[in-house]
Short mmCIF file of C-alpha atoms in Angstrom, two decimals:
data_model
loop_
_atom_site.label_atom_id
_atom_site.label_comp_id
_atom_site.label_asym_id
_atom_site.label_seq_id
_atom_site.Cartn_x
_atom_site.Cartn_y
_atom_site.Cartn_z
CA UNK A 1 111.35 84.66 157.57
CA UNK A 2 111.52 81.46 159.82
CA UNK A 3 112.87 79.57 157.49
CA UNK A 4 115.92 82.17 156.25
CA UNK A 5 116.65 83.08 160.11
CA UNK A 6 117.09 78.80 161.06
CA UNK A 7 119.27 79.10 157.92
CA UNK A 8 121.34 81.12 159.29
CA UNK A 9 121.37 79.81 162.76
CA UNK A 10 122.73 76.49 160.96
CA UNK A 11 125.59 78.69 158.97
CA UNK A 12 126.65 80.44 162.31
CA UNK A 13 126.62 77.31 163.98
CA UNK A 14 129.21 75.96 161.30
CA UNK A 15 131.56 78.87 161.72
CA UNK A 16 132.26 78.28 165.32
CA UNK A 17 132.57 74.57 164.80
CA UNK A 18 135.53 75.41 162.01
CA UNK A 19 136.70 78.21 164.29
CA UNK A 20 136.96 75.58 167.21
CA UNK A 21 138.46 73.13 164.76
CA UNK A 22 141.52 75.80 163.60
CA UNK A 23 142.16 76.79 167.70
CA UNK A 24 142.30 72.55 167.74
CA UNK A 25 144.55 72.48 164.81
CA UNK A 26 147.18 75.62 165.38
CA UNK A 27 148.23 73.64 168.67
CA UNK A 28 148.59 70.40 167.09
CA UNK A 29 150.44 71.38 164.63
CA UNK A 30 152.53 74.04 166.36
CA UNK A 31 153.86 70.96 169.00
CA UNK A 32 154.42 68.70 166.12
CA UNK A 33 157.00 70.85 164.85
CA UNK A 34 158.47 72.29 168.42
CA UNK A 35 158.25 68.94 170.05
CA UNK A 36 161.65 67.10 167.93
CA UNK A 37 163.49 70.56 168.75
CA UNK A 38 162.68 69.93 172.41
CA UNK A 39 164.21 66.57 172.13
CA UNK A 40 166.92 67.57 170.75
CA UNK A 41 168.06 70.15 173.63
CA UNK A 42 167.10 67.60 176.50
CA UNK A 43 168.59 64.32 174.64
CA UNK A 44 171.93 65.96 172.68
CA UNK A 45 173.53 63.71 170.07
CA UNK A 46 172.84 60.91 167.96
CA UNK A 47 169.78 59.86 171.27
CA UNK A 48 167.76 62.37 169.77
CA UNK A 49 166.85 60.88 166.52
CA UNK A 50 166.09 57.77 168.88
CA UNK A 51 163.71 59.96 171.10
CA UNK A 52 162.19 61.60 168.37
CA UNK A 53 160.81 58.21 166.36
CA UNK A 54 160.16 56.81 169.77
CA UNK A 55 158.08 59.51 170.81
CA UNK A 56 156.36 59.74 167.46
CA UNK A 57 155.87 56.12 167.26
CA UNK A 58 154.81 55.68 170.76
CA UNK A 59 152.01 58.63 170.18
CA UNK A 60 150.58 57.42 167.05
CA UNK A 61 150.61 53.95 168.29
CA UNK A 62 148.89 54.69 171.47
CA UNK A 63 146.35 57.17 169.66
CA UNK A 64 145.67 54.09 167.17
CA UNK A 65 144.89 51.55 169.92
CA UNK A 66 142.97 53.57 172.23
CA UNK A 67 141.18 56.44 170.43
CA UNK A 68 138.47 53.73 169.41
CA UNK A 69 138.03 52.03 172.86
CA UNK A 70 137.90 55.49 174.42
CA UNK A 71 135.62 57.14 171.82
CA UNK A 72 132.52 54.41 173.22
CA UNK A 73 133.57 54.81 176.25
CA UNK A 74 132.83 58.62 176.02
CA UNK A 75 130.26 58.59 173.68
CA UNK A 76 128.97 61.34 171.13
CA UNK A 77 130.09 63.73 173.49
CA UNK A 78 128.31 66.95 174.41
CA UNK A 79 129.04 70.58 175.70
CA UNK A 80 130.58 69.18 179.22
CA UNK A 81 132.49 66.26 178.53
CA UNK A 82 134.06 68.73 175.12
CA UNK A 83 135.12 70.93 177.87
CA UNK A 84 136.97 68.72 180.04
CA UNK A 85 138.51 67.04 177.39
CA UNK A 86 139.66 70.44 176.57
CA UNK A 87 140.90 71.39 179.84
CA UNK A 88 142.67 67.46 180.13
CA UNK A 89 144.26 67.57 176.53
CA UNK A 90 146.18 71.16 177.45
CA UNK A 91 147.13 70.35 181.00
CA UNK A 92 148.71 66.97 179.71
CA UNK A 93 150.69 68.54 176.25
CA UNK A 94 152.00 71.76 178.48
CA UNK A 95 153.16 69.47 181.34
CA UNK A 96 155.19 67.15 178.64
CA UNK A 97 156.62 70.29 177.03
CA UNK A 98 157.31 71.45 180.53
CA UNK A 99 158.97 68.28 181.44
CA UNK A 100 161.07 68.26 178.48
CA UNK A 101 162.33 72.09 178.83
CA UNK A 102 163.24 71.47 182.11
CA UNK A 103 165.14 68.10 181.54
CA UNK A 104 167.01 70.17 178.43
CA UNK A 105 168.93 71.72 181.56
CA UNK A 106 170.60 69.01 183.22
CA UNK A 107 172.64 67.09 181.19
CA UNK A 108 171.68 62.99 180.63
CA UNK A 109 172.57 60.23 182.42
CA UNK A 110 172.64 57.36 179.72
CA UNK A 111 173.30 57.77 176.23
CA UNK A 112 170.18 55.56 175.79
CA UNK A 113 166.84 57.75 176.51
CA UNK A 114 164.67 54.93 176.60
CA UNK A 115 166.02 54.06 178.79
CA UNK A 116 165.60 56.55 181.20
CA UNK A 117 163.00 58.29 182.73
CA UNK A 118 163.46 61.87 181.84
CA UNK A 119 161.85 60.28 178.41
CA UNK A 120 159.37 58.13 180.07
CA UNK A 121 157.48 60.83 181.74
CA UNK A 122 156.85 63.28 178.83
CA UNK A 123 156.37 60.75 176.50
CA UNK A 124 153.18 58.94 178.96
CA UNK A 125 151.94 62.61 179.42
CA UNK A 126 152.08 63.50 175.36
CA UNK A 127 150.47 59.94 174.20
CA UNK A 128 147.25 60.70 176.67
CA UNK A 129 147.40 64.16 174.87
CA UNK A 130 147.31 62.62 171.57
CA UNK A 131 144.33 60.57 172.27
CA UNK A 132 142.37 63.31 173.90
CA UNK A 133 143.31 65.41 170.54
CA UNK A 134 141.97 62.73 168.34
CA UNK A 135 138.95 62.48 170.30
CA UNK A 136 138.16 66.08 169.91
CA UNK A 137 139.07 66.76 166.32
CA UNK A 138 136.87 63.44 165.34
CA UNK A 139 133.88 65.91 167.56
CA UNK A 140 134.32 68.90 165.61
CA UNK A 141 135.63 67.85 161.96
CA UNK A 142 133.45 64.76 161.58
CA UNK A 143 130.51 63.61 164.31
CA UNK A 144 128.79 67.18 164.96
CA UNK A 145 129.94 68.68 161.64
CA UNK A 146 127.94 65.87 160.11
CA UNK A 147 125.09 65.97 162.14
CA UNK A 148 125.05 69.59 161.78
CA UNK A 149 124.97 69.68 157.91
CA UNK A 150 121.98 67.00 158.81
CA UNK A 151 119.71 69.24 160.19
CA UNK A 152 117.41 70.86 158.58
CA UNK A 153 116.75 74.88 158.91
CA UNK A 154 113.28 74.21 160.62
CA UNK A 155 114.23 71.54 162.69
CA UNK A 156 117.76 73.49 164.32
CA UNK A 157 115.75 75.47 166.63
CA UNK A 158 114.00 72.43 168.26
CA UNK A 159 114.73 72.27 171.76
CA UNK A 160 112.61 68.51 172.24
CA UNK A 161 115.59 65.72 171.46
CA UNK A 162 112.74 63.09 170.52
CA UNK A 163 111.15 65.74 167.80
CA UNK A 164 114.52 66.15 166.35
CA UNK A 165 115.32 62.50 166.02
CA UNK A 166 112.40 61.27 164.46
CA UNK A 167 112.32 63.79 162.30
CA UNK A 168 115.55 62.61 161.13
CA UNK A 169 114.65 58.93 161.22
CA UNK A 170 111.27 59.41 159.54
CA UNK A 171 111.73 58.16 155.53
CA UNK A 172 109.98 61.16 154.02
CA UNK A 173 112.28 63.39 155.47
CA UNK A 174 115.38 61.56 155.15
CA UNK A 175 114.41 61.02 151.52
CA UNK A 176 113.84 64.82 150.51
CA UNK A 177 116.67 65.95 152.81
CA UNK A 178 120.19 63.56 151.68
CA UNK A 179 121.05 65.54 148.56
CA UNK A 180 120.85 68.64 150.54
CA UNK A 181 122.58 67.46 153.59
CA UNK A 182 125.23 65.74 151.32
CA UNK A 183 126.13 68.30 149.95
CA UNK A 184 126.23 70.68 152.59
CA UNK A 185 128.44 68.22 154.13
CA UNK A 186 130.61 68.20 151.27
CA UNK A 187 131.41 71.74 151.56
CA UNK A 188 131.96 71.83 154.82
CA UNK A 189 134.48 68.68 154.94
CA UNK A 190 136.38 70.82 151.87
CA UNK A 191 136.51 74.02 154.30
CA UNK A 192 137.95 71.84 156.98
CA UNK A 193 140.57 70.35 154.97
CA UNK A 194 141.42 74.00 153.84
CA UNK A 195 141.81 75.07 157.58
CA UNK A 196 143.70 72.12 158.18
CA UNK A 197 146.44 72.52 155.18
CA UNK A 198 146.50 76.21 155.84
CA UNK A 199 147.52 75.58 159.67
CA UNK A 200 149.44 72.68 158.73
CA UNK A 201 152.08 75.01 156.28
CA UNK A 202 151.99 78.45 159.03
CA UNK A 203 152.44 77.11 161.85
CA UNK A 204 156.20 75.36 161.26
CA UNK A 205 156.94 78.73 159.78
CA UNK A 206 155.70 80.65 162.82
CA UNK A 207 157.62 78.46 164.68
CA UNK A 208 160.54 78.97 163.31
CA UNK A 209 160.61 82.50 162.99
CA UNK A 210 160.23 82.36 166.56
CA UNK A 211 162.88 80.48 167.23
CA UNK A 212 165.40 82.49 165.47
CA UNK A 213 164.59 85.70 167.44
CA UNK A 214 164.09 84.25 170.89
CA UNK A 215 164.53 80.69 173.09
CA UNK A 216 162.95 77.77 173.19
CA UNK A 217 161.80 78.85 176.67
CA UNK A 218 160.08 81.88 175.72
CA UNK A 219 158.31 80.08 173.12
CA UNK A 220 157.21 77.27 175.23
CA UNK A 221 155.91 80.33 177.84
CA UNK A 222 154.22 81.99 174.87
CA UNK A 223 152.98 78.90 173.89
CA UNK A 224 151.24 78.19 177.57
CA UNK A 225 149.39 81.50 177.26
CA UNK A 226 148.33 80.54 173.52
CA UNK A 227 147.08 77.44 175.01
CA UNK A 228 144.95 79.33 177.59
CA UNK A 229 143.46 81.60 175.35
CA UNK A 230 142.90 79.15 172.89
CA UNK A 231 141.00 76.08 175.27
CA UNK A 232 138.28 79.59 176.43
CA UNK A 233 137.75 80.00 172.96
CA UNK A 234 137.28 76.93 171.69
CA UNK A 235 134.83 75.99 174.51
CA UNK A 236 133.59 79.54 173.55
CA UNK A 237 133.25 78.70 170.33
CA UNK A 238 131.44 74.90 170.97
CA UNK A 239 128.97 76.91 173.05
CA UNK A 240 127.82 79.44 170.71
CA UNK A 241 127.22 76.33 167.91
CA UNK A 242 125.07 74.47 170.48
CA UNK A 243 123.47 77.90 171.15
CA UNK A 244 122.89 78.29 167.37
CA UNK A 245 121.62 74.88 166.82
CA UNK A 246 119.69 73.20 170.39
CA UNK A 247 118.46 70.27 168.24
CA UNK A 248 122.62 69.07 168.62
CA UNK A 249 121.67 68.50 171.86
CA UNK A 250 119.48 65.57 170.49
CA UNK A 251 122.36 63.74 169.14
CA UNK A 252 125.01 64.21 172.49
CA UNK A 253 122.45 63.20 174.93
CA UNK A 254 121.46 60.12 172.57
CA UNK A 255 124.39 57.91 171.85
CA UNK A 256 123.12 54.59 172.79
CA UNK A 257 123.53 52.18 170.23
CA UNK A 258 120.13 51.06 169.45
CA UNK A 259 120.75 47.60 167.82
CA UNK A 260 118.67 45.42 170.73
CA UNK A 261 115.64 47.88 169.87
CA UNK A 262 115.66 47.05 166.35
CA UNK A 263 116.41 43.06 166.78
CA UNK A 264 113.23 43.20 169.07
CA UNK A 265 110.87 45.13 166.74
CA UNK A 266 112.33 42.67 163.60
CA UNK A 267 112.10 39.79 165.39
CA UNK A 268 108.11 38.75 165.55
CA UNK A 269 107.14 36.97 168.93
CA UNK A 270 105.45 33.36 168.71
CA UNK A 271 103.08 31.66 170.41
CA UNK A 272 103.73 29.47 173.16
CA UNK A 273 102.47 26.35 171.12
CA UNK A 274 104.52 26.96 167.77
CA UNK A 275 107.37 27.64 170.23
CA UNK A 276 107.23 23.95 171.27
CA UNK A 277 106.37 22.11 168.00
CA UNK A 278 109.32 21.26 165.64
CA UNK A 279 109.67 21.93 162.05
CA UNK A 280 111.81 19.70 159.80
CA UNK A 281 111.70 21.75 156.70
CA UNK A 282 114.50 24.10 155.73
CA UNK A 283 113.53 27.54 157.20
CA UNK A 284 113.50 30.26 154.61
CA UNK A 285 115.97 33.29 155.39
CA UNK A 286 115.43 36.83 154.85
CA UNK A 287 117.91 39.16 153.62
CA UNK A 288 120.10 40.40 155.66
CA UNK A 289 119.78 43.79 154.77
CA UNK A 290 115.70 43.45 156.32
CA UNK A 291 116.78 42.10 159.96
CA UNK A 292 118.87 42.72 162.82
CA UNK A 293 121.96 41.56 163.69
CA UNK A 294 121.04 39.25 166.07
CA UNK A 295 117.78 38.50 164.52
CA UNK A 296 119.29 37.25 160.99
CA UNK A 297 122.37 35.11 163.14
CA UNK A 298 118.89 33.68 165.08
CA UNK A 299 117.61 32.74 161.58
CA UNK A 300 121.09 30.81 160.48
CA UNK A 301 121.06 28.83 163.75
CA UNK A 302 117.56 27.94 163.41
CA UNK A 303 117.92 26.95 160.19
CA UNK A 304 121.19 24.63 160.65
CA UNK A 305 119.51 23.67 164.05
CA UNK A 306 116.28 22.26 161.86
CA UNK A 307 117.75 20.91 158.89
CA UNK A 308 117.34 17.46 159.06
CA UNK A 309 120.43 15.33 157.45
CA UNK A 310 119.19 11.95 157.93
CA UNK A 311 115.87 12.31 155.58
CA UNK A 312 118.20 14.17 152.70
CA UNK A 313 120.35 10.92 152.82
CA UNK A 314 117.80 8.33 152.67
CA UNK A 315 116.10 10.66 149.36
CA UNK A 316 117.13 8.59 146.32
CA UNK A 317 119.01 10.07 143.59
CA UNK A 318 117.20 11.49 140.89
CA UNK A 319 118.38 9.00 137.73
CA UNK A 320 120.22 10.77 134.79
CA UNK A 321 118.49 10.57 131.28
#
């Protein structure tokens, strides 16, 4: 009864992580379509193709260089910091959009808009929403969804972060557990790529539809209230999956990298004496795969720091036959 009730604790949990993920993904999408039709009323004539690959070029870019640096920075992430990413990613893509709408009423100065900063200030505000977007659909699609699918059902209602770690990390468990959690992991990276497609295809035609039968203005407004409703229930959402699995909580609050642990328990300590005394034979490695990081580039520079080049020069040649 346990067992069947943590099972589906683990499936609910799931849902609202894909329900979060499709609130993520209907905005993305939606401004990835609206967004060139904004440039194109504030920038008329052939400077809109310019703003448009600018703008797109200047957003991927900036979400390529700085996604990765701001990902450590941030960590795993928990229940907080997804919230205020929330809150910072809507602010900054509604005050671009807004930006842009109301530069579509004056008429530009230059027939360059890069060079001008009616561009220049959306564009800064929509490249810090593109990395806070990133950041949150790498949360939901990939780093919880993984460590979700993980978890086993009597180990999702654990509310101790050590217990559910080292039950991960012991081999007995992690042994009997991978072909489950694989595959568990497999289905649930197919259901996000469904959501994603599915999004991906409605929302241009939504768009659209909407643009035929009313402005760009009242879509934009529309689109502001879309965005409020949408941050509560994705936060909404990310809550009640935390609720339905407290072992998560494990994970978030542990995202130290924990190389310098293992480099100290792999590397064996040495007495004092054999510390000073000096060995002239080649040192024998270990694999790679059975040490550190540190501890097997220690082992190199030991090894070309002993090797002694003088005695292999004075050895004589062995004589052919």
């Amino acid at each position: 009864m346990i067992s069947t009730q943590s099972s589906a604790a683990l499936i609910s949990a799931r849902r609202s992580l894909h329900l979060a993920y499709t609130l993520q993904c209907v905005g993305d999408r939606t401004w990835q379509f609206l967004l060139p039709l904004l440039l194109t009323e504030s920038f008329p004539g052939p400077g809109a193709m310019v703003a448009t690959a600018a703008l797109g070029l200047l957003r991927q870019g900036t979400s390529t260089l700085c996604s990765a640096p701001f990902s450590a920075m941030v960590g795993a992430g928990d229940e907080r910091t997804f919230k205020r990413l929330t809150v910072v990613e809507n602010l900054t893509m509604l005050c671009g959009a807004l930006l842009l709408l109301h530069h579509s009423a004056f008429p530009p100065t230059a027939e360059d808009p890069l060079s001008t900063a009616r561009f220049w200030g959306p564009a800064v505000l929509l490249s810090a929403d593109a990395i806070c977007s990133d950041l949150l659909v790498q949360w939901l699609s990939k780093t919880w969804m993984a460590r979700l699918c993980a978890l086993s059902p009597a180990k999702c209602n654990e509310d101790d972060a050590s217990k559910a770690l080292s039950s991960l990390s012991s081999p007995s468990s992690s042994s009997s557990s991978s072909s489950s959690s694989s595959d568990q992991l497999a289905v649930a990276n197919a259901v996000t790529r469904r959501l994603d497609l599915g999004v991906a295809l409605a929302a241009p035609l939504l768009v659209g539809c909407s643009l035929n039968f009313c402005s760009s203005r009242l879509v934009v407004a529309v689109l502001a209230v879309w965005h409020l409703v949408g941050c509560t229930a994705m936060c909404a959402a990310v809550r009640r999956a935390f609720a339905f699995a407290p072992a998560l909580h494990a994970y978030t609050s542990n995202n130290k990298d924990d190389d310098d642990d293992d480099d100290a328990e792999s590397t064996p300590k040495q007495p004092q004496h054999q510390k000073k005394k000096k060995n002239t034979s080649t040192k024998k490695l270990e694999p790679a795969s059975s040490l550190g990081p540190r501890a097997f580039v220690s082992e190199v520079a030991d090894a070309f720091r002993n090797f002694d080049a003088a005695a292999l020069r004075n050895q004589p040649l062995p004589r052919q036959q």
